[in-house]
CSV table of C-alpha atoms in Angstrom, one decimal:
chain,number,residue,atom,x,y,z
D,1,MET,CA,-0.3,0.2,0.3
D,2,SER,CA,2.1,3.0,-0.9
D,3,SER,CA,2.0,6.0,1.3
D,4,SER,CA,-0.1,9.4,0.7
D,5,PRO,CA,1.6,12.2,0.0
D,6,VAL,CA,2.5,15.1,2.2
D,7,PRO,CA,-0.8,18.0,2.5
D,8,ALA,CA,1.5,21.0,1.5
D,9,ALA,CA,0.4,22.8,3.9
D,10,ASN,CA,1.1,19.9,6.8
D,11,LEU,CA,5.0,20.5,4.5
D,12,GLN,CA,5.2,24.1,5.4
D,13,ALA,CA,4.3,24.3,8.7
D,14,ALA,CA,7.1,21.2,9.4
D,15,ASN,CA,9.5,23.2,7.6
D,16,LYS,CA,9.0,26.3,9.8
D,17,HIS,CA,9.2,24.6,12.6
D,18,LEU,CA,12.7,23.7,11.8
D,19,THR,CA,14.0,26.5,10.5
D,20,LYS,CA,13.0,27.5,14.1
D,21,GLN,CA,14.6,24.8,16.0
D,22,LEU,CA,17.9,25.4,14.3
D,23,LYS,CA,18.0,28.8,14.1
D,24,THR,CA,17.2,28.3,18.0
D,25,ARG,CA,20.5,25.4,17.0
D,26,ALA,CA,22.8,27.3,15.5
D,27,VAL,CA,22.7,31.0,18.4
D,28,GLN,CA,23.3,28.5,20.6
D,29,PHE,CA,25.9,27.3,19.1
D,30,LEU,CA,27.0,30.9,18.8
D,31,ASP,CA,26.9,31.6,22.2
D,32,ALA,CA,28.9,28.6,23.2
D,33,PRO,CA,31.5,27.8,20.3
D,34,ARG,CA,33.0,24.5,22.1
D,35,ASN,CA,29.9,22.6,22.1
D,36,GLY,CA,30.8,21.1,18.8
D,37,ALA,CA,27.5,19.0,18.9
D,38,LEU,CA,25.3,21.9,18.1
D,39,LEU,CA,26.6,22.1,14.6
D,40,GLU,CA,27.3,18.7,13.6
D,41,GLU,CA,23.6,18.7,14.3
D,42,ILE,CA,23.0,21.8,11.7
D,43,VAL,CA,25.2,20.0,9.6
D,44,VAL,CA,24.0,16.4,9.5
D,45,SER,CA,20.4,18.1,8.7
D,46,PHE,CA,21.2,19.6,5.9
D,47,LYS,CA,23.5,16.3,3.8
D,48,ASP,CA,20.2,14.4,5.3
D,49,SER,CA,18.3,17.2,3.1
D,50,CYS,CA,20.7,17.3,0.3
D,51,ALA,CA,20.6,13.4,-0.1
D,52,ARG,CA,16.4,13.1,0.5
D,53,MET,CA,16.0,15.9,-2.5
D,54,ALA,CA,14.2,17.7,0.0
D,55,SER,CA,13.9,21.6,1.2
D,56,ILE,CA,17.4,22.4,2.6
D,57,HIS,CA,16.1,26.2,3.2
D,58,PRO,CA,16.0,25.1,7.6
D,59,SER,CA,19.8,24.2,7.3
D,60,LEU,CA,20.9,26.5,4.9
D,61,LEU,CA,20.2,30.2,7.1
D,62,ALA,CA,21.8,28.5,9.9
D,63,LEU,CA,24.9,27.3,8.8
D,64,GLU,CA,25.0,30.7,6.9
D,65,LEU,CA,24.0,32.8,9.5
D,66,VAL,CA,27.0,30.8,11.8
D,67,PHE,CA,29.5,30.9,9.6
D,68,THR,CA,28.8,34.1,8.4
D,69,GLU,CA,29.6,35.2,12.2
D,70,LEU,CA,32.1,33.3,13.0
D,71,LEU,CA,33.9,34.8,10.1
D,72,ARG,CA,32.5,38.2,11.6
D,73,ARG,CA,34.2,37.5,14.4
D,74,ASN,CA,37.1,35.5,13.5
D,75,GLU,CA,36.8,33.7,15.5
D,76,MET,CA,38.0,30.6,13.1
D,77,ARG,CA,41.5,32.9,11.6
D,78,ILE,CA,45.1,31.8,12.4
D,79,GLU,CA,47.4,33.9,12.9
D,80,VAL,CA,51.0,32.5,11.1
D,81,GLN,CA,54.3,34.7,11.5
D,82,PRO,CA,56.8,34.0,9.1
D,83,LEU,CA,59.2,31.9,10.8
D,84,LYS,CA,58.1,31.0,13.7
D,85,PRO,CA,56.0,27.6,14.1
D,86,VAL,CA,52.3,28.0,15.5
D,87,ALA,CA,52.3,27.2,19.1
D,88,GLU,CA,50.2,23.9,20.1
D,89,SER,CA,47.5,24.7,22.3
D,90,SER,CA,43.6,23.9,22.9
D,91,GLU,CA,42.2,27.1,21.5
D,92,LEU,CA,44.4,26.5,18.1
D,93,ALA,CA,43.2,23.5,17.6
D,94,HIS,CA,39.4,24.3,17.8
D,95,LYS,CA,40.2,27.1,15.6
D,96,GLN,CA,41.7,24.3,12.9
D,97,TRP,CA,38.2,21.8,13.5
D,98,LEU,CA,35.8,24.9,13.3
D,99,GLN,CA,38.1,25.5,9.0
D,100,ASN,CA,37.8,21.9,9.2
D,101,GLN,CA,33.9,21.9,9.8
D,102,TYR,CA,33.5,25.4,7.7
D,103,LYS,CA,35.7,23.7,4.5
D,104,GLU,CA,33.5,20.8,4.3
D,105,VAL,CA,29.9,22.2,4.4
D,106,PHE,CA,30.9,24.8,1.4
D,107,SER,CA,32.2,21.8,0.0
D,108,ALA,CA,28.8,20.4,1.1
D,109,ILE,CA,27.1,23.9,-0.3
D,110,VAL,CA,28.5,24.4,-3.8
D,111,GLU,CA,28.4,20.6,-4.9
D,112,GLY,CA,24.7,19.1,-2.5
D,113,GLY,CA,23.2,22.7,-2.6
D,114,CYS,CA,24.2,23.6,-6.2
D,115,GLY,CA,22.8,19.7,-7.4
D,116,HIS,CA,19.7,20.3,-5.8
D,117,GLU,CA,16.6,19.6,-8.2
D,118,ARG,CA,15.1,22.6,-7.6
D,119,PRO,CA,16.0,24.8,-9.2
D,120,THR,CA,15.1,27.1,-5.7
D,121,GLU,CA,16.6,25.7,-3.4
D,122,SER,CA,20.1,25.2,-5.8
D,123,ALA,CA,20.0,29.2,-6.3
D,124,LEU,CA,19.2,29.7,-2.2
D,125,ALA,CA,22.4,27.4,-2.0
D,126,LEU,CA,24.5,29.6,-5.1
D,127,ALA,CA,23.0,32.7,-2.8
D,128,THR,CA,24.6,30.9,0.2
D,129,ALA,CA,28.0,30.2,-1.3
D,130,MET,CA,28.8,34.1,-2.3
D,131,LYS,CA,27.7,35.9,0.3
D,132,LEU,CA,30.0,33.0,2.0
D,133,ILE,CA,32.9,34.0,-0.3
D,134,ALA,CA,32.7,37.9,-0.2
D,135,ALA,CA,33.0,37.5,4.7
D,136,GLU,CA,35.5,35.6,4.0
D,137,CYS,CA,36.8,37.7,1.9
D,138,GLN,CA,36.2,40.9,3.8
D,139,SER,CA,37.4,38.4,7.1
D,140,PRO,CA,40.3,35.9,5.7
D,141,LEU,CA,41.4,33.5,7.6
D,142,GLU,CA,44.6,33.5,7.5
D,143,LEU,CA,46.4,37.4,7.4
D,144,THR,CA,47.6,37.2,4.6
D,145,ALA,CA,45.2,35.8,2.5
D,146,GLY,CA,43.0,37.2,-0.1
D,147,PHE,CA,40.2,36.2,-2.5
D,148,PRO,CA,39.1,32.8,-1.4
D,149,LEU,CA,40.0,31.5,-4.7
D,150,ALA,CA,39.9,28.2,-4.0
D,151,LYS,CA,36.5,28.4,-2.5
D,152,LEU,CA,35.4,30.3,-5.8
D,153,LYS,CA,36.5,27.5,-7.8
D,154,LEU,CA,34.7,25.2,-6.2
D,155,LEU,CA,31.3,27.5,-6.4
D,156,LEU,CA,32.4,27.6,-11.3
D,157,GLN,CA,32.9,24.0,-11.2
D,158,ALA,CA,29.4,23.0,-9.2
D,159,LEU,CA,28.3,25.2,-12.6
D,160,LEU,CA,29.3,22.7,-14.6
D,161,PRO,CA,27.6,19.2,-14.3
D,162,SER,CA,28.2,17.6,-17.5
D,163,ASP,CA,25.3,15.4,-16.4
D,164,ARG,CA,22.2,18.1,-17.1
D,165,PRO,CA,21.4,21.4,-18.6
D,166,ASN,CA,22.9,24.4,-16.1
D,167,ALA,CA,21.9,27.3,-17.1
D,168,ASN,CA,19.3,28.1,-14.8
D,169,LEU,CA,21.2,28.8,-12.0
D,170,ILE,CA,23.9,30.4,-14.0
D,171,ASN,CA,21.8,32.6,-15.0
D,172,ARG,CA,21.9,33.5,-11.3
D,173,PHE,CA,25.0,33.6,-11.1
D,174,GLN,CA,24.8,36.7,-13.5
D,175,GLU,CA,23.5,38.9,-10.9
D,176,TYR,CA,27.7,38.2,-9.1
D,177,THR,CA,29.3,39.5,-12.7
D,178,VAL,CA,27.4,43.0,-12.6
D,179,HIS,CA,30.7,43.4,-10.2
D,180,GLN,CA,33.8,44.0,-11.4
D,181,ASP,CA,35.9,42.0,-8.4
D,182,VAL,CA,34.0,39.7,-9.0
D,183,VAL,CA,34.6,39.1,-13.2
D,184,TYR,CA,38.0,39.6,-12.2
D,185,PHE,CA,39.1,36.7,-10.0
D,186,CYS,CA,36.6,34.8,-12.1
D,187,TRP,CA,39.0,35.0,-14.5
D,188,LYS,CA,41.7,34.2,-12.8
D,189,VAL,CA,39.6,30.8,-12.3
D,190,MET,CA,38.5,30.0,-15.9
D,191,PRO,CA,41.6,28.9,-17.8
D,192,SER,CA,41.4,26.2,-15.4
D,193,LEU,CA,38.1,24.8,-15.5
D,194,ALA,CA,39.0,24.0,-19.4
D,195,PRO,CA,40.3,20.8,-20.4
D,196,LYS,CA,43.4,21.4,-22.7
D,197,GLU,CA,41.3,19.6,-25.7
D,198,PHE,CA,38.8,17.7,-24.9
D,199,ALA,CA,35.7,17.3,-22.9
D,200,PRO,CA,33.7,15.3,-20.9
D,201,ASN,CA,30.6,16.0,-23.4
D,202,SER,CA,28.2,17.7,-25.5
D,203,GLN,CA,26.5,18.6,-22.3
D,204,PHE,CA,29.2,19.9,-20.8
D,205,VAL,CA,30.0,21.9,-23.6
D,206,GLN,CA,26.7,23.8,-23.2
D,207,ASN,CA,27.4,24.6,-19.8
D,208,PHE,CA,30.5,25.9,-20.6
D,209,LEU,CA,29.9,28.2,-22.6
D,210,THR,CA,26.2,29.3,-20.5
D,211,LEU,CA,28.7,30.2,-18.1
D,212,PHE,CA,31.4,31.8,-20.3
D,213,SER,CA,28.6,33.8,-21.4
D,214,ALA,CA,28.2,35.0,-18.2
D,215,VAL,CA,31.3,36.2,-17.0
D,216,CYS,CA,32.4,38.0,-20.1
D,217,PHE,CA,31.6,41.5,-21.1
D,218,SER,CA,31.7,44.5,-23.6
D,219,LYS,CA,34.2,47.3,-23.4
D,220,GLU,CA,31.4,49.5,-21.9
D,221,PHE,CA,31.5,46.9,-18.8
D,222,LEU,CA,34.9,48.5,-18.4
D,223,GLU,CA,33.6,52.2,-18.3
D,224,GLU,CA,31.0,52.0,-16.2
D,225,THR,CA,31.1,53.4,-12.7
D,226,PRO,CA,32.4,50.2,-10.9
D,227,CYS,CA,30.8,48.0,-8.6
D,228,PHE,CA,32.3,45.7,-5.6
D,229,LEU,CA,31.4,42.9,-3.9
D,230,CYS,CA,33.9,42.6,-2.0
D,231,ILE,CA,38.0,43.5,-3.1
D,232,GLU,CA,37.4,48.2,-4.4
D,233,LEU,CA,39.7,47.5,-7.3
D,234,GLN,CA,41.7,50.6,-8.0
D,235,GLN,CA,41.4,49.8,-11.8
D,236,LEU,CA,39.9,46.0,-13.5
D,237,ASP,CA,42.9,44.6,-15.2
D,238,TYR,CA,41.5,44.3,-18.9
D,239,ALA,CA,44.8,43.1,-20.2
D,240,TYR,CA,45.0,40.3,-17.3
D,241,ILE,CA,42.0,39.9,-18.0
D,242,ARG,CA,41.8,39.3,-22.6
D,243,LYS,CA,44.5,37.5,-22.1
D,244,HIS,CA,42.5,34.7,-19.8
D,245,ILE,CA,39.7,34.6,-22.1
D,246,ASN,CA,42.5,34.1,-25.3
D,247,LYS,CA,43.6,31.5,-23.4
D,248,THR,CA,40.2,29.5,-22.5
D,249,TRP,CA,38.1,30.8,-26.3
D,250,SER,CA,41.9,28.5,-27.2
D,251,CYS,CA,40.7,25.6,-25.5
D,252,ILE,CA,37.1,25.8,-26.7
D,253,MET,CA,37.6,25.9,-29.9
D,254,ASN,CA,39.7,23.2,-29.9
D,255,TRP,CA,37.1,20.7,-28.4
D,256,THR,CA,33.9,18.9,-30.8
D,257,HIS,CA,31.3,21.3,-31.1
D,258,ASP,CA,27.8,18.8,-31.7
D,259,GLU,CA,24.9,21.3,-33.2
D,260,VAL,CA,23.5,22.6,-30.4
D,261,SER,CA,26.9,24.1,-29.2
D,262,HIS,CA,28.2,25.1,-32.1
D,263,ARG,CA,25.5,27.1,-32.5
D,264,GLN,CA,26.1,28.3,-28.9
D,265,LEU,CA,29.0,29.4,-29.7
D,266,LEU,CA,28.8,31.6,-33.0
D,267,VAL,CA,26.8,33.9,-30.9
D,268,LEU,CA,28.7,33.7,-28.5
D,269,LEU,CA,31.7,34.8,-30.2
D,270,LEU,CA,29.8,37.6,-32.1
D,271,GLU,CA,28.1,38.6,-28.9
D,272,LYS,CA,31.3,38.6,-26.8
D,273,VAL,CA,34.5,36.8,-27.6
D,274,LEU,CA,35.5,38.6,-30.5
D,275,ILE,CA,36.6,41.6,-29.8
D,276,HIS,CA,38.8,40.8,-27.0
D,277,LEU,CA,40.2,38.0,-29.1
D,278,ASP,CA,44.3,39.2,-30.1
D,279,LYS,CA,44.1,37.5,-33.2
D,280,PRO,CA,40.3,37.4,-35.1
D,281,VAL,CA,42.1,36.5,-38.2
D,282,LEU,CA,43.0,32.8,-37.0
D,283,LEU,CA,38.9,31.7,-36.5
D,284,THR,CA,39.5,32.6,-40.3
D,285,ASP,CA,39.3,28.1,-41.2
D,286,PHE,CA,36.5,27.4,-38.0
D,287,LEU,CA,33.6,30.4,-39.8
D,288,MET,CA,34.8,29.8,-43.6
D,289,ASP,CA,33.9,25.2,-42.5
D,290,SER,CA,30.6,27.2,-40.6
D,291,LEU,CA,29.8,28.4,-43.4
D,292,ASP,CA,29.7,24.8,-45.1
D,293,VAL,CA,27.6,24.2,-42.5
D,294,GLY,CA,23.5,25.4,-43.0
D,295,GLY,CA,20.7,26.9,-41.3
D,296,ALA,CA,21.8,29.1,-39.2
D,297,ILE,CA,25.0,28.3,-38.2
D,298,SER,CA,26.1,29.4,-41.4
D,299,LEU,CA,24.2,32.5,-41.1
D,300,LEU,CA,25.7,33.8,-38.1
D,301,ALA,CA,29.5,32.4,-39.5
D,302,LEU,CA,28.4,34.8,-42.2
D,303,GLN,CA,28.6,37.8,-39.6
D,304,GLY,CA,31.7,36.7,-38.0
D,305,ILE,CA,32.7,36.6,-41.8
D,306,PHE,CA,31.9,40.2,-42.3
D,307,VAL,CA,33.2,41.7,-39.5
D,308,LEU,CA,36.9,39.9,-40.8
D,309,ILE,CA,36.2,41.5,-44.1
D,310,GLN,CA,35.0,45.1,-42.5
D,311,GLN,CA,37.5,45.4,-39.7
D,312,HIS,CA,40.1,43.3,-40.4
D,313,ASN,CA,40.8,42.9,-44.8
D,314,LEU,CA,39.3,39.1,-45.0
D,315,THR,CA,38.9,38.4,-48.7
D,316,TYR,CA,36.8,36.1,-49.4
D,317,PRO,CA,35.8,36.1,-53.2
D,318,ASN,CA,32.8,33.6,-52.8
D,319,ILE,CA,30.9,35.2,-49.7
D,320,TYR,CA,27.9,36.5,-52.4
D,321,GLU,CA,27.3,32.7,-53.3
D,322,LYS,CA,27.1,31.9,-49.7
D,323,LEU,CA,24.8,34.7,-49.6
D,324,TYR,CA,22.8,33.9,-52.8
D,325,SER,CA,22.8,30.3,-51.3
D,326,MET,CA,21.7,30.7,-47.6
D,327,PHE,CA,18.3,32.6,-49.6
D,328,GLU,CA,15.2,29.2,-49.8
D,329,PRO,CA,12.5,28.7,-48.3
D,330,GLU,CA,13.1,27.3,-45.3
D,331,ILE,CA,15.0,30.6,-43.6
D,332,PHE,CA,11.8,32.4,-43.2
D,333,HIS,CA,11.1,29.3,-39.9
D,334,ALA,CA,14.8,30.6,-38.6
D,335,LYS,CA,15.6,32.2,-35.4
D,336,PHE,CA,18.5,34.5,-36.8
D,337,LYS,CA,16.4,36.1,-40.6
D,338,ALA,CA,15.8,39.0,-39.4
D,339,ARG,CA,19.6,38.8,-38.7
D,340,LEU,CA,19.7,37.7,-42.6
D,341,PHE,CA,18.3,40.9,-44.1
D,342,TYR,CA,20.5,42.8,-42.1
D,343,LEU,CA,23.3,41.1,-43.5
D,344,ALA,CA,22.6,40.7,-46.8
D,345,ASP,CA,21.8,44.9,-47.1
D,346,ILE,CA,24.8,45.8,-46.4
D,347,PHE,CA,26.3,43.5,-47.9
D,348,LEU,CA,23.9,44.5,-51.0
D,349,SER,CA,24.1,48.5,-50.3
D,350,SER,CA,27.3,49.3,-52.6
D,351,SER,CA,26.5,51.0,-56.3
D,352,HIS,CA,29.0,49.2,-57.7
D,353,LEU,CA,28.2,45.8,-57.5
D,354,PRO,CA,27.3,44.2,-60.7
D,355,GLU,CA,23.7,44.1,-61.7
D,356,GLY,CA,23.4,40.5,-63.0
D,357,LEU,CA,24.7,39.8,-58.8
D,358,VAL,CA,22.0,42.1,-58.1
D,359,ALA,CA,18.9,41.2,-60.3
D,360,ALA,CA,19.3,37.6,-59.5
D,361,PHE,CA,18.8,38.8,-56.0
D,362,VAL,CA,15.8,40.6,-56.6
D,363,LYS,CA,14.6,37.9,-58.8
D,364,ARG,CA,15.2,34.9,-55.2
D,365,LEU,CA,14.0,37.1,-53.5
D,366,ALA,CA,10.7,38.0,-55.7
D,367,ARG,CA,10.2,33.6,-56.2
D,368,LEU,CA,10.3,33.6,-52.2
D,369,ALA,CA,7.0,35.7,-51.7
D,370,LEU,CA,5.0,33.9,-53.3
D,371,ILE,CA,5.7,30.7,-50.7
D,372,ALA,CA,6.3,32.8,-47.5
D,373,PRO,CA,4.7,34.1,-44.7
D,374,PRO,CA,3.2,37.7,-44.9
D,375,GLN,CA,4.6,39.1,-42.6
D,376,ASP,CA,8.2,38.3,-44.7
D,377,ILE,CA,6.4,39.4,-47.9
D,378,VAL,CA,6.6,42.2,-46.4
D,379,ILE,CA,9.8,42.9,-45.4
D,380,ILE,CA,11.3,41.3,-49.5
D,381,LEU,CA,9.1,43.7,-50.8
D,382,ARG,CA,11.0,46.4,-48.5
D,383,PHE,CA,14.1,45.4,-50.0
D,384,ILE,CA,14.0,44.8,-53.4
D,385,GLY,CA,12.5,47.8,-54.0
D,386,ASN,CA,15.5,49.7,-51.8
D,387,LEU,CA,17.8,47.0,-54.4
D,388,ILE,CA,16.4,48.5,-57.5
D,389,MET,CA,16.8,52.0,-56.0
D,390,ARG,CA,20.0,51.0,-55.3
D,391,HIS,CA,20.8,50.2,-59.3
D,392,PRO,CA,18.4,52.3,-61.0
D,393,ALA,CA,18.8,49.7,-65.0
D,394,LEU,CA,16.9,46.8,-62.5
D,395,LYS,CA,13.5,48.7,-63.6
D,396,ARG,CA,14.1,46.2,-66.9
D,397,LEU,CA,12.6,43.8,-64.5
D,398,ILE,CA,9.6,46.1,-64.0
D,399,PHE,CA,9.7,47.7,-68.2
D,400,HIS,CA,12.0,45.3,-70.2
D,401,PRO,CA,12.4,47.6,-72.9
D,402,ASN,CA,11.5,44.5,-75.6
D,403,GLY,CA,8.4,43.9,-73.4
D,404,GLY,CA,6.1,41.0,-74.7
D,405,GLU,CA,5.3,37.6,-73.6
D,406,VAL,CA,7.4,34.6,-72.8
D,407,SER,CA,6.0,31.0,-72.4
D,408,GLN,CA,7.9,30.3,-69.8
D,409,ASP,CA,10.4,32.4,-67.0
D,410,PRO,CA,14.3,32.7,-68.2
D,411,PHE,CA,15.3,32.7,-64.2
D,412,ILE,CA,16.8,30.1,-63.0
D,413,MET,CA,15.4,29.2,-59.3
D,414,ASP,CA,17.6,25.8,-59.0
D,415,GLU,CA,21.3,27.3,-60.5
D,416,ARG,CA,23.9,28.2,-57.3
D,417,ASP,CA,25.3,31.0,-59.4
D,418,PRO,CA,23.7,34.5,-59.5
D,419,SER,CA,25.6,35.6,-62.2
D,420,LYS,CA,23.9,32.5,-64.3
D,421,SER,CA,20.7,32.4,-63.1
D,422,ASN,CA,19.3,35.0,-66.1
D,423,ALA,CA,17.9,37.4,-63.7
D,424,LEU,CA,18.2,40.5,-65.9
D,425,ASP,CA,16.4,38.2,-68.9
D,426,SER,CA,12.7,38.0,-66.2
D,427,SER,CA,10.4,40.5,-64.9
D,428,LEU,CA,9.1,41.0,-61.7
D,429,TRP,CA,5.8,39.2,-62.1
D,430,GLU,CA,6.0,38.0,-59.2
D,431,VAL,CA,5.5,41.6,-57.3
D,432,ALA,CA,2.0,41.9,-59.1
D,433,THR,CA,0.8,38.8,-58.5
D,434,LEU,CA,1.5,40.3,-55.4
D,435,GLN,CA,-0.8,43.0,-55.8
D,436,SER,CA,-4.0,40.5,-55.5
D,437,HIS,CA,-2.8,39.2,-51.7
D,438,VAL,CA,-5.3,38.6,-49.7
D,439,LEU,CA,-4.0,40.6,-46.8
D,440,PRO,CA,-3.8,44.5,-48.0
D,441,SER,CA,-1.3,45.5,-46.1
D,442,VAL,CA,0.7,43.2,-47.7
D,443,ALA,CA,-1.1,44.1,-51.5
D,444,THR,CA,0.3,47.9,-50.7
D,445,ALA,CA,3.5,47.4,-50.0
D,446,ALA,CA,3.1,45.2,-53.7
D,447,ARG,CA,2.1,48.3,-55.7
D,448,PHE,CA,5.6,49.8,-55.4
D,449,ILE,CA,6.0,48.2,-59.1
D,450,SER,CA,3.3,50.4,-60.3
D,451,ASN,CA,4.1,53.7,-58.3
D,452,PRO,CA,7.1,56.1,-58.8
D,453,PHE,CA,9.6,55.3,-56.4
D,454,PRO,CA,10.2,58.1,-52.9
D,455,SER,CA,13.6,59.8,-52.4
D,456,VAL,CA,14.7,57.8,-49.8
D,457,GLU,CA,15.3,54.0,-49.1
D,458,TRP,CA,12.3,52.5,-47.2
D,459,ASP,CA,13.8,51.8,-44.0
D,460,LEU,CA,13.9,48.1,-43.5
D,461,ALA,CA,14.4,48.1,-39.9
D,462,SER,CA,10.8,48.3,-39.7
D,463,VAL,CA,9.5,45.9,-40.6
D,464,LEU,CA,12.7,43.7,-39.4
D,465,GLU,CA,10.8,42.4,-36.4
D,466,ILE,CA,7.1,42.4,-37.3
D,467,ASN,CA,4.9,39.3,-37.0
D,468,GLU,CA,2.3,37.6,-37.7
D,469,ASN,CA,0.3,39.0,-34.5
D,470,ASP,CA,1.2,43.0,-35.1
D,471,ILE,CA,0.0,42.0,-38.6
D,472,PHE,CA,-3.7,40.7,-37.2
D,473,ASP,CA,-4.0,43.2,-34.9
D,474,LYS,CA,-3.2,46.1,-37.6
D,475,GLU,CA,-5.8,45.0,-39.8
D,476,ILE,CA,-7.8,44.0,-37.3
D,477,SER,CA,-8.3,47.7,-35.4
D,478,LYS,CA,-9.2,49.0,-38.7
D,479,LYS,CA,-12.2,50.9,-38.8
D,480,SER,CA,-14.2,49.6,-42.3
D,481,LYS,CA,-17.6,50.4,-43.7
D,482,GLU,CA,-20.8,48.6,-42.0
D,483,PHE,CA,-23.2,47.4,-44.3
D,484,ALA,CA,-26.5,46.1,-43.7
D,485,LEU,CA,-26.8,42.4,-45.3
D,486,ASN,CA,-30.7,41.4,-42.8
D,487,LEU,CA,-33.8,44.0,-43.0
D,488,GLU,CA,-33.7,42.4,-39.4
D,489,ARG,CA,-31.5,41.1,-37.4
D,490,PRO,CA,-30.5,37.3,-37.1
D,491,ALA,CA,-31.0,36.0,-33.4
D,492,SER,CA,-29.7,32.6,-34.5
D,493,MET,CA,-27.2,30.8,-37.1
D,494,PHE,CA,-30.2,28.5,-37.3
D,495,LEU,CA,-33.0,30.4,-37.3
D,496,TYR,CA,-34.6,33.0,-39.9
D,497,CYS,CA,-36.6,36.2,-38.6
D,498,GLY,CA,-38.7,36.8,-41.7
D,499,GLY,CA,-41.7,35.5,-40.7
D,500,GLU,CA,-43.1,31.4,-40.9
D,501,LYS,CA,-43.3,30.5,-44.6
D,502,SER,CA,-40.2,32.1,-45.2
D,503,SER,CA,-38.9,30.1,-42.5
D,504,GLN,CA,-40.0,26.8,-43.9
D,505,TYR,CA,-38.5,27.5,-46.9
D,506,TRP,CA,-35.1,27.8,-45.1
D,507,LYS,CA,-34.4,25.4,-41.7
D,508,LEU,CA,-31.8,23.5,-42.1
D,509,PHE,CA,-32.3,20.8,-39.7
C-alpha cells in the first residue's frame, strides 16, 4: 500500500518548525562555540536534506548564520608569523576544527546544494556560497590571505555538471557578475576549468559556454561606474582578463561541438568574444567551415566573416554565392531570419556591384515571396524596392525594353551561381501577382512597382521584427464601412426571422 503524499500545508508547517529549531541551535552554538555537537546537528540535517532532495532552506540559513558570524568575529582566524611555528594550544585546535567544518560545509553547499533538483533550492545554495565568499574576503582566515580563489573555483566547478543542463543556475550567477571584482577573479579561475583538448561531453560544453557568456563582458563594462562585491579594485586589469579570455577560448576551439553547442559558440563569439581576441583572423578557417554547415550556423558564420572583412581586411571571393544560397524557404522559420536580411542589406549596399548579381538576388527574393509568410513578404518587398533604387537599371525587370510575352520565365531558380541565373532576362511578375494578395498590407506593399519610387530607401529596421500578431492587430484595428445585410437582425445562426413561410424554406434541420 503506497503512502499518501504529505499535504502542502503540513509540509510548510514542518519546515517552519525545523527552521526555528535549527536557528535556535545556531544561536546556541554562537553563544558557546566549543559545543561542537550543536554545529554537527545542523550539518547532519543539511546533508540529510541534500541526500533526500528535500528542502535545504532551514539548515542552509542556519549554516549561513553560523559561519558568516564566525568570520565576522574572526573566531576561525589563525595568525601565522613568518618563520615562526604556531604554538600548539586548545584554542588553536578549536580554530582548526572550525576551519575544517567550514571547508566541509562549503563543499557540501556547492556540491549538494547547488546540485539540488529544485531550482529554488539550488539558487538559495548559490546565494549562500557567494555570501560566505564575500564574508571570508572581508575577514580572511589568515592575515595574509586575499580573495578565496579556491572556494570560487569550487563554486564554478559546481556550475558545470556534465549530466544535466544548468543554464538556470548560471543565469542566477549573472546577478554577481555585475561586480568587477567577481568578474576579475572569475577570469583568474576560468582557464583552469577548461580542458585543454577534450571536453567530457556535449552537455559540459553547453554549460561551459553558458558560464563563459555569464562572465564575459563588453568594453562598455569597463567604462561603467565601478561596482564591487567585496574587494574594491583600484583599476580592472583588462590586459590580464583579455589574456585569460584568449587562453580559455583557445581551449574551447579545440573541443568537438555538436549542432547546439556550435550555434551557441558562434553566438557567443559574435556578441561578446570577438572584440577581446588578439588574432581574430585565426578564426577564418573555422568560420569558412561553419559557412558550409547550413541553417542558422551558416548565417552566424556569415556575420563573423563580415566582421573580418570589414575590420580585418579578410578577402573571401565567393561570399556573394554563399549569401545567395542562404535564401531558401527554410530561412523564414529560422530564429536568426532578421539577421540574414540585415546582413544581406549591408553586403548589397554598394552601388558598384554587377547588375546581374543584384538582379539574381531580386528575382530569388521575389520568387520566395510567393511562398513566404505574410510578415516576411513585406520585408522582401521593401528589400527588393531598395535594391532597385540603388541600381536604377534594374527597372528593366519592371518595364522590360523588349516587352512582349514569353512562354516561361528564363530565370533559373535552382542555379547556385547568381551570375548564371538569367535574372536580367526575366521580370518581376511575382510582385505583380502579390498585388492581388488577400492581406491589404501585403497588396499595398507590392504596388510599389506600379507607383513612382520614393526619393529615399525604405527603412528595413522598421519591418524586420514584425510578426503575424502585429499584422493581425493592425488589420483588426482598421475601421471599415458597415453594410446592412439583413432587414432584421437574426437571433441565431440557423433561425430566419422573416416569417413562418420563409422559415419553412430556410430551415436547415
